[in-house]
mmCIF file of C-alpha atoms in Angstrom:
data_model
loop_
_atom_site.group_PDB
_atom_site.id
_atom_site.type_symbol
_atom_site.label_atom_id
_atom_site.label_comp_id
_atom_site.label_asym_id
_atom_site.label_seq_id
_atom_site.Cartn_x
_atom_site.Cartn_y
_atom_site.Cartn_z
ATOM 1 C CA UNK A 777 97.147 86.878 -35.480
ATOM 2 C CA UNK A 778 93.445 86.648 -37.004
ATOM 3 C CA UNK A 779 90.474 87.893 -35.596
ATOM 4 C CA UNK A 780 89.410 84.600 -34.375
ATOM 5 C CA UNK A 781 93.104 83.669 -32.431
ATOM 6 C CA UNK A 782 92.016 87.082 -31.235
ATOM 7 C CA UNK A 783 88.276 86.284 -29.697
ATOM 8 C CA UNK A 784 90.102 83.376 -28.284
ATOM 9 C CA UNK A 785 92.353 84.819 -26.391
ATOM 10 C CA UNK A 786 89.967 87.504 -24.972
ATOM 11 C CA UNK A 787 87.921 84.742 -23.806
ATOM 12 C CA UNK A 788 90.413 83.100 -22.594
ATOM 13 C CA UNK A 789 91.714 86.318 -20.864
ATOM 14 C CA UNK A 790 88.202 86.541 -19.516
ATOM 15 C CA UNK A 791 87.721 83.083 -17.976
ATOM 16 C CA UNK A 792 91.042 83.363 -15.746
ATOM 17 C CA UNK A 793 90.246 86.661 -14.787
ATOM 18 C CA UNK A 794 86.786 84.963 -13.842
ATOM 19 C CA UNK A 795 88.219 82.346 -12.071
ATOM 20 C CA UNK A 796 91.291 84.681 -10.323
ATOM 21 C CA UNK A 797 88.013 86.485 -9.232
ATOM 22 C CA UNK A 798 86.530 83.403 -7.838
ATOM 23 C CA UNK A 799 89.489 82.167 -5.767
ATOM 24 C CA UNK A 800 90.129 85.684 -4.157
ATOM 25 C CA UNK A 801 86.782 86.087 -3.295
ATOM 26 C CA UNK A 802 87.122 82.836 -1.365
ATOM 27 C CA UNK A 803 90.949 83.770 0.085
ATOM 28 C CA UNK A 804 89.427 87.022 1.304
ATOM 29 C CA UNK A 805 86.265 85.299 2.824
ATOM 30 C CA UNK A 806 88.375 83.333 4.616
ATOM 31 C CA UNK A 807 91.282 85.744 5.820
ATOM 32 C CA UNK A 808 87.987 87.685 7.170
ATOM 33 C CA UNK A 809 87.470 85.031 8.981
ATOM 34 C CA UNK A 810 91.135 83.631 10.330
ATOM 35 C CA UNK A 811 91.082 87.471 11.112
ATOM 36 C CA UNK A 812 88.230 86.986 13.447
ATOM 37 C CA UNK A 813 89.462 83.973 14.986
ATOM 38 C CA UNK A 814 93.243 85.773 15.309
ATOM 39 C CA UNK A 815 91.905 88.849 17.254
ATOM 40 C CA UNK A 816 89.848 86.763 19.403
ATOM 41 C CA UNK A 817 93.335 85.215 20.495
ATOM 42 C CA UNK A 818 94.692 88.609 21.035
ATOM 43 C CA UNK A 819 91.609 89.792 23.274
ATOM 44 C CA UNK A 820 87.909 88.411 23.251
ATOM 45 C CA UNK A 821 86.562 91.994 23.023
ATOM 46 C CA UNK A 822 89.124 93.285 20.427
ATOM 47 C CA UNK A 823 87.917 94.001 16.713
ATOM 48 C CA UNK A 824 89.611 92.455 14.002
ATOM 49 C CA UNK A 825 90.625 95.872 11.833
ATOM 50 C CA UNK A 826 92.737 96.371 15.797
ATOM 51 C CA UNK A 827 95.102 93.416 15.052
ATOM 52 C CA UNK A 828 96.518 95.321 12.135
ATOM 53 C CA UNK A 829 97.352 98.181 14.057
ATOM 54 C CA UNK A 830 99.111 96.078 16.963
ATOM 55 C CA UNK A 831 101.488 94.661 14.205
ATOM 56 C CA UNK A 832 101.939 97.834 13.181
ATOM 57 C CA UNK A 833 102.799 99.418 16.427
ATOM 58 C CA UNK A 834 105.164 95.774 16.819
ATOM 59 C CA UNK A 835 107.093 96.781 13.525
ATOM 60 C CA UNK A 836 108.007 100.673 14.370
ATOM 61 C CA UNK A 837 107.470 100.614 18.614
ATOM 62 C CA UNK A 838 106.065 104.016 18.759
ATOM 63 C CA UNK A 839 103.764 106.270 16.697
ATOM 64 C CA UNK A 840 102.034 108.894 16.531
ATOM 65 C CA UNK A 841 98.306 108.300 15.755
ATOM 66 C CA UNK A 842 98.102 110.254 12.988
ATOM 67 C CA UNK A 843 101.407 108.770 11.652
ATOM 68 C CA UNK A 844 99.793 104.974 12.778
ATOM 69 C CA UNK A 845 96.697 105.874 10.850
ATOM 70 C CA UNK A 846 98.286 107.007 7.570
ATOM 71 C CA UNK A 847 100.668 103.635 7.580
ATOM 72 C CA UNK A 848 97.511 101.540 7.461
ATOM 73 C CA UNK A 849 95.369 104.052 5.061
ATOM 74 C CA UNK A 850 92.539 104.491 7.379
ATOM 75 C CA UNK A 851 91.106 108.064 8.540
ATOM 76 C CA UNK A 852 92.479 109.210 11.776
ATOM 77 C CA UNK A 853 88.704 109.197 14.130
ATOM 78 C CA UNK A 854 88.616 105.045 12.838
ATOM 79 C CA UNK A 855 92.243 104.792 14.401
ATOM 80 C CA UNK A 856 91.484 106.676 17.021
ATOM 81 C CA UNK A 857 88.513 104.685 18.294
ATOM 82 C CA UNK A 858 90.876 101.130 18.240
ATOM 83 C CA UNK A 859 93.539 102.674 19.819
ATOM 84 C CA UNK A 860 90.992 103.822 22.489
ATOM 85 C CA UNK A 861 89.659 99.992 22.841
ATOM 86 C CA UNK A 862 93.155 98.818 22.936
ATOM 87 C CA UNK A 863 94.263 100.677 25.502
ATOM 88 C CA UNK A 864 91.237 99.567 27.470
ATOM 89 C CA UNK A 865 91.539 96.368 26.675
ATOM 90 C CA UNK A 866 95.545 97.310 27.964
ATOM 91 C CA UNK A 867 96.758 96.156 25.069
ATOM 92 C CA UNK A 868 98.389 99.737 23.937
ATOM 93 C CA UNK A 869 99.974 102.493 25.794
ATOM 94 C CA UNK A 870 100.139 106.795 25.070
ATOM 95 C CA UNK A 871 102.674 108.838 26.568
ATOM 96 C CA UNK A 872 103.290 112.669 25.959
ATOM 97 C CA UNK A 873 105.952 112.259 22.594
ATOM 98 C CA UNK A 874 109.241 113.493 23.570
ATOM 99 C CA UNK A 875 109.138 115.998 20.166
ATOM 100 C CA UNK A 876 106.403 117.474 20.816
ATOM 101 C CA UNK A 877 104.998 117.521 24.101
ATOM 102 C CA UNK A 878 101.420 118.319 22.539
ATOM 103 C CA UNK A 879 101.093 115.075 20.651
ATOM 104 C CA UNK A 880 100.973 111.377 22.571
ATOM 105 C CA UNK A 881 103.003 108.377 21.285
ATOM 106 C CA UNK A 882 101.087 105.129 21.158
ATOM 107 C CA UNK A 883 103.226 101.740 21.766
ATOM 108 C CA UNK A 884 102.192 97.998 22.612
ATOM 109 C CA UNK A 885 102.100 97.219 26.070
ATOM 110 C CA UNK A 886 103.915 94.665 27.717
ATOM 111 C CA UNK A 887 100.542 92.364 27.737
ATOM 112 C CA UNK A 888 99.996 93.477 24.118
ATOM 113 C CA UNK A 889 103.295 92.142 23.026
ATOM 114 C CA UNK A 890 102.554 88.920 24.664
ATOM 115 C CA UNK A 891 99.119 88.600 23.398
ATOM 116 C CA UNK A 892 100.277 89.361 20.077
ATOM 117 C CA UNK A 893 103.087 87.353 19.901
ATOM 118 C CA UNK A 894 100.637 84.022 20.643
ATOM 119 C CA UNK A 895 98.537 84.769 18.268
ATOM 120 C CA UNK A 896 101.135 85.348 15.410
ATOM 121 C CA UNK A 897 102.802 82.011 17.075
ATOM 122 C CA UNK A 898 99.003 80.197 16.159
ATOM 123 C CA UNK A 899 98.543 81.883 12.891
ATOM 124 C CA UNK A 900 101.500 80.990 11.882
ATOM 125 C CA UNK A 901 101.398 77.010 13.000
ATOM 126 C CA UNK A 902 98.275 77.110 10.840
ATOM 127 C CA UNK A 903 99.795 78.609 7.946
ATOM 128 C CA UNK A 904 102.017 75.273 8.470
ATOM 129 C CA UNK A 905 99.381 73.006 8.564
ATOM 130 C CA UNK A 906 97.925 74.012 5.858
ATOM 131 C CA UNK A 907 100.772 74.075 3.495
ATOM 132 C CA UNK A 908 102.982 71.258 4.733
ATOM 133 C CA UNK A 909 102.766 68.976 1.889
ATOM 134 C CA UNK A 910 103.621 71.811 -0.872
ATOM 135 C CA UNK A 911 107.547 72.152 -2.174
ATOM 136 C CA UNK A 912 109.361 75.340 -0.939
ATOM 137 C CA UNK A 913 109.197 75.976 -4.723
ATOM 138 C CA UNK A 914 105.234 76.207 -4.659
ATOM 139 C CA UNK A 915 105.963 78.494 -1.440
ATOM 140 C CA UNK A 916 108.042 80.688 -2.840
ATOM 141 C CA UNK A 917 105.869 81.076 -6.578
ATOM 142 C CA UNK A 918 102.956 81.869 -4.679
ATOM 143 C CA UNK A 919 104.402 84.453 -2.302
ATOM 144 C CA UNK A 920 106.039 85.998 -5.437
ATOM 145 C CA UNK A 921 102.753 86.048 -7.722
ATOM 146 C CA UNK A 922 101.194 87.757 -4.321
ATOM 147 C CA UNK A 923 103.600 90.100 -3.983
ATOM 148 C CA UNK A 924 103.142 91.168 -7.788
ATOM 149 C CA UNK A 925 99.462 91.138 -7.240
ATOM 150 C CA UNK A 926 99.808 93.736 -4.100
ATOM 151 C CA UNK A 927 102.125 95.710 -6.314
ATOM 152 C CA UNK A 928 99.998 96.054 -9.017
#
């Protein structure tokens, strides 16, 4: 390879990582915003950063906060202060955990599994509306080129 094929291929390197820059910036603009719109559907009042923590809690049933805080990498106070809203809100329960009666297990609540469940129910009929008209092929590429992405 000469030291022109070279250039060339670090600028063209550089203009796909430019323009893979560009169209995440715009998929994470948006997904800001379907979160918005999704944790409105749970609850009005409830913050979007929440809805991530009810899925969560929908996944393993029970946790402990600090356990709940370290599967989402957030500090334990910012956890803390959701699950506080969401149980307001009723959306999330504590009880005294059975192993240790000095720690409280945090669960959905009946009303937060049926909240949640709608609004997982709309996201995902969007998702479908959105994507109808591409091949299961196209589906499946881009879910595996994500995946990579999150690994990396």
């Amino acid at each position: 390879m000469t030291g022109q094929d070279s250039a060339r291929q670090d600028e063209d390197f550089q203009s796909a990582i430019d323009s893979l820059e560009q169209q995440l910036s715009m998929l994470w603009r948006r997904a800001r915003a379907n979160s918005h719109r999704v944790a409105r559907e749970v609850h009005p009042d409830m913050e979007p950063a929440a809805y991530g923590l009810l899925t969560v809690l929908q996944r393993e049933k029970s946790m402990r906060l600090t356990d709940l805080a370290a599967s989402i990498g957030v500090g334990k106070p910012s956890v803390s202060r959701q699950v506080a809203m969401l149980e307001q809100l009723g959306l999330v329960s504590k009880e005294t955990d059975p192993s240790d009666g000095r720690a409280q297990s945090i669960s959905l609540t009946e009303l937060g599994l049926q909240k949640l469940k709608s609004a997982q129910s709309a996201r995902r009929s969007a998702f479908v509306s959105r994507l109808e008209d591409w091949s299961v092929k196209d589906l499946n590429s881009l879910a595996g080129l994500l995946d990579r992405l999150n690994r990396s």
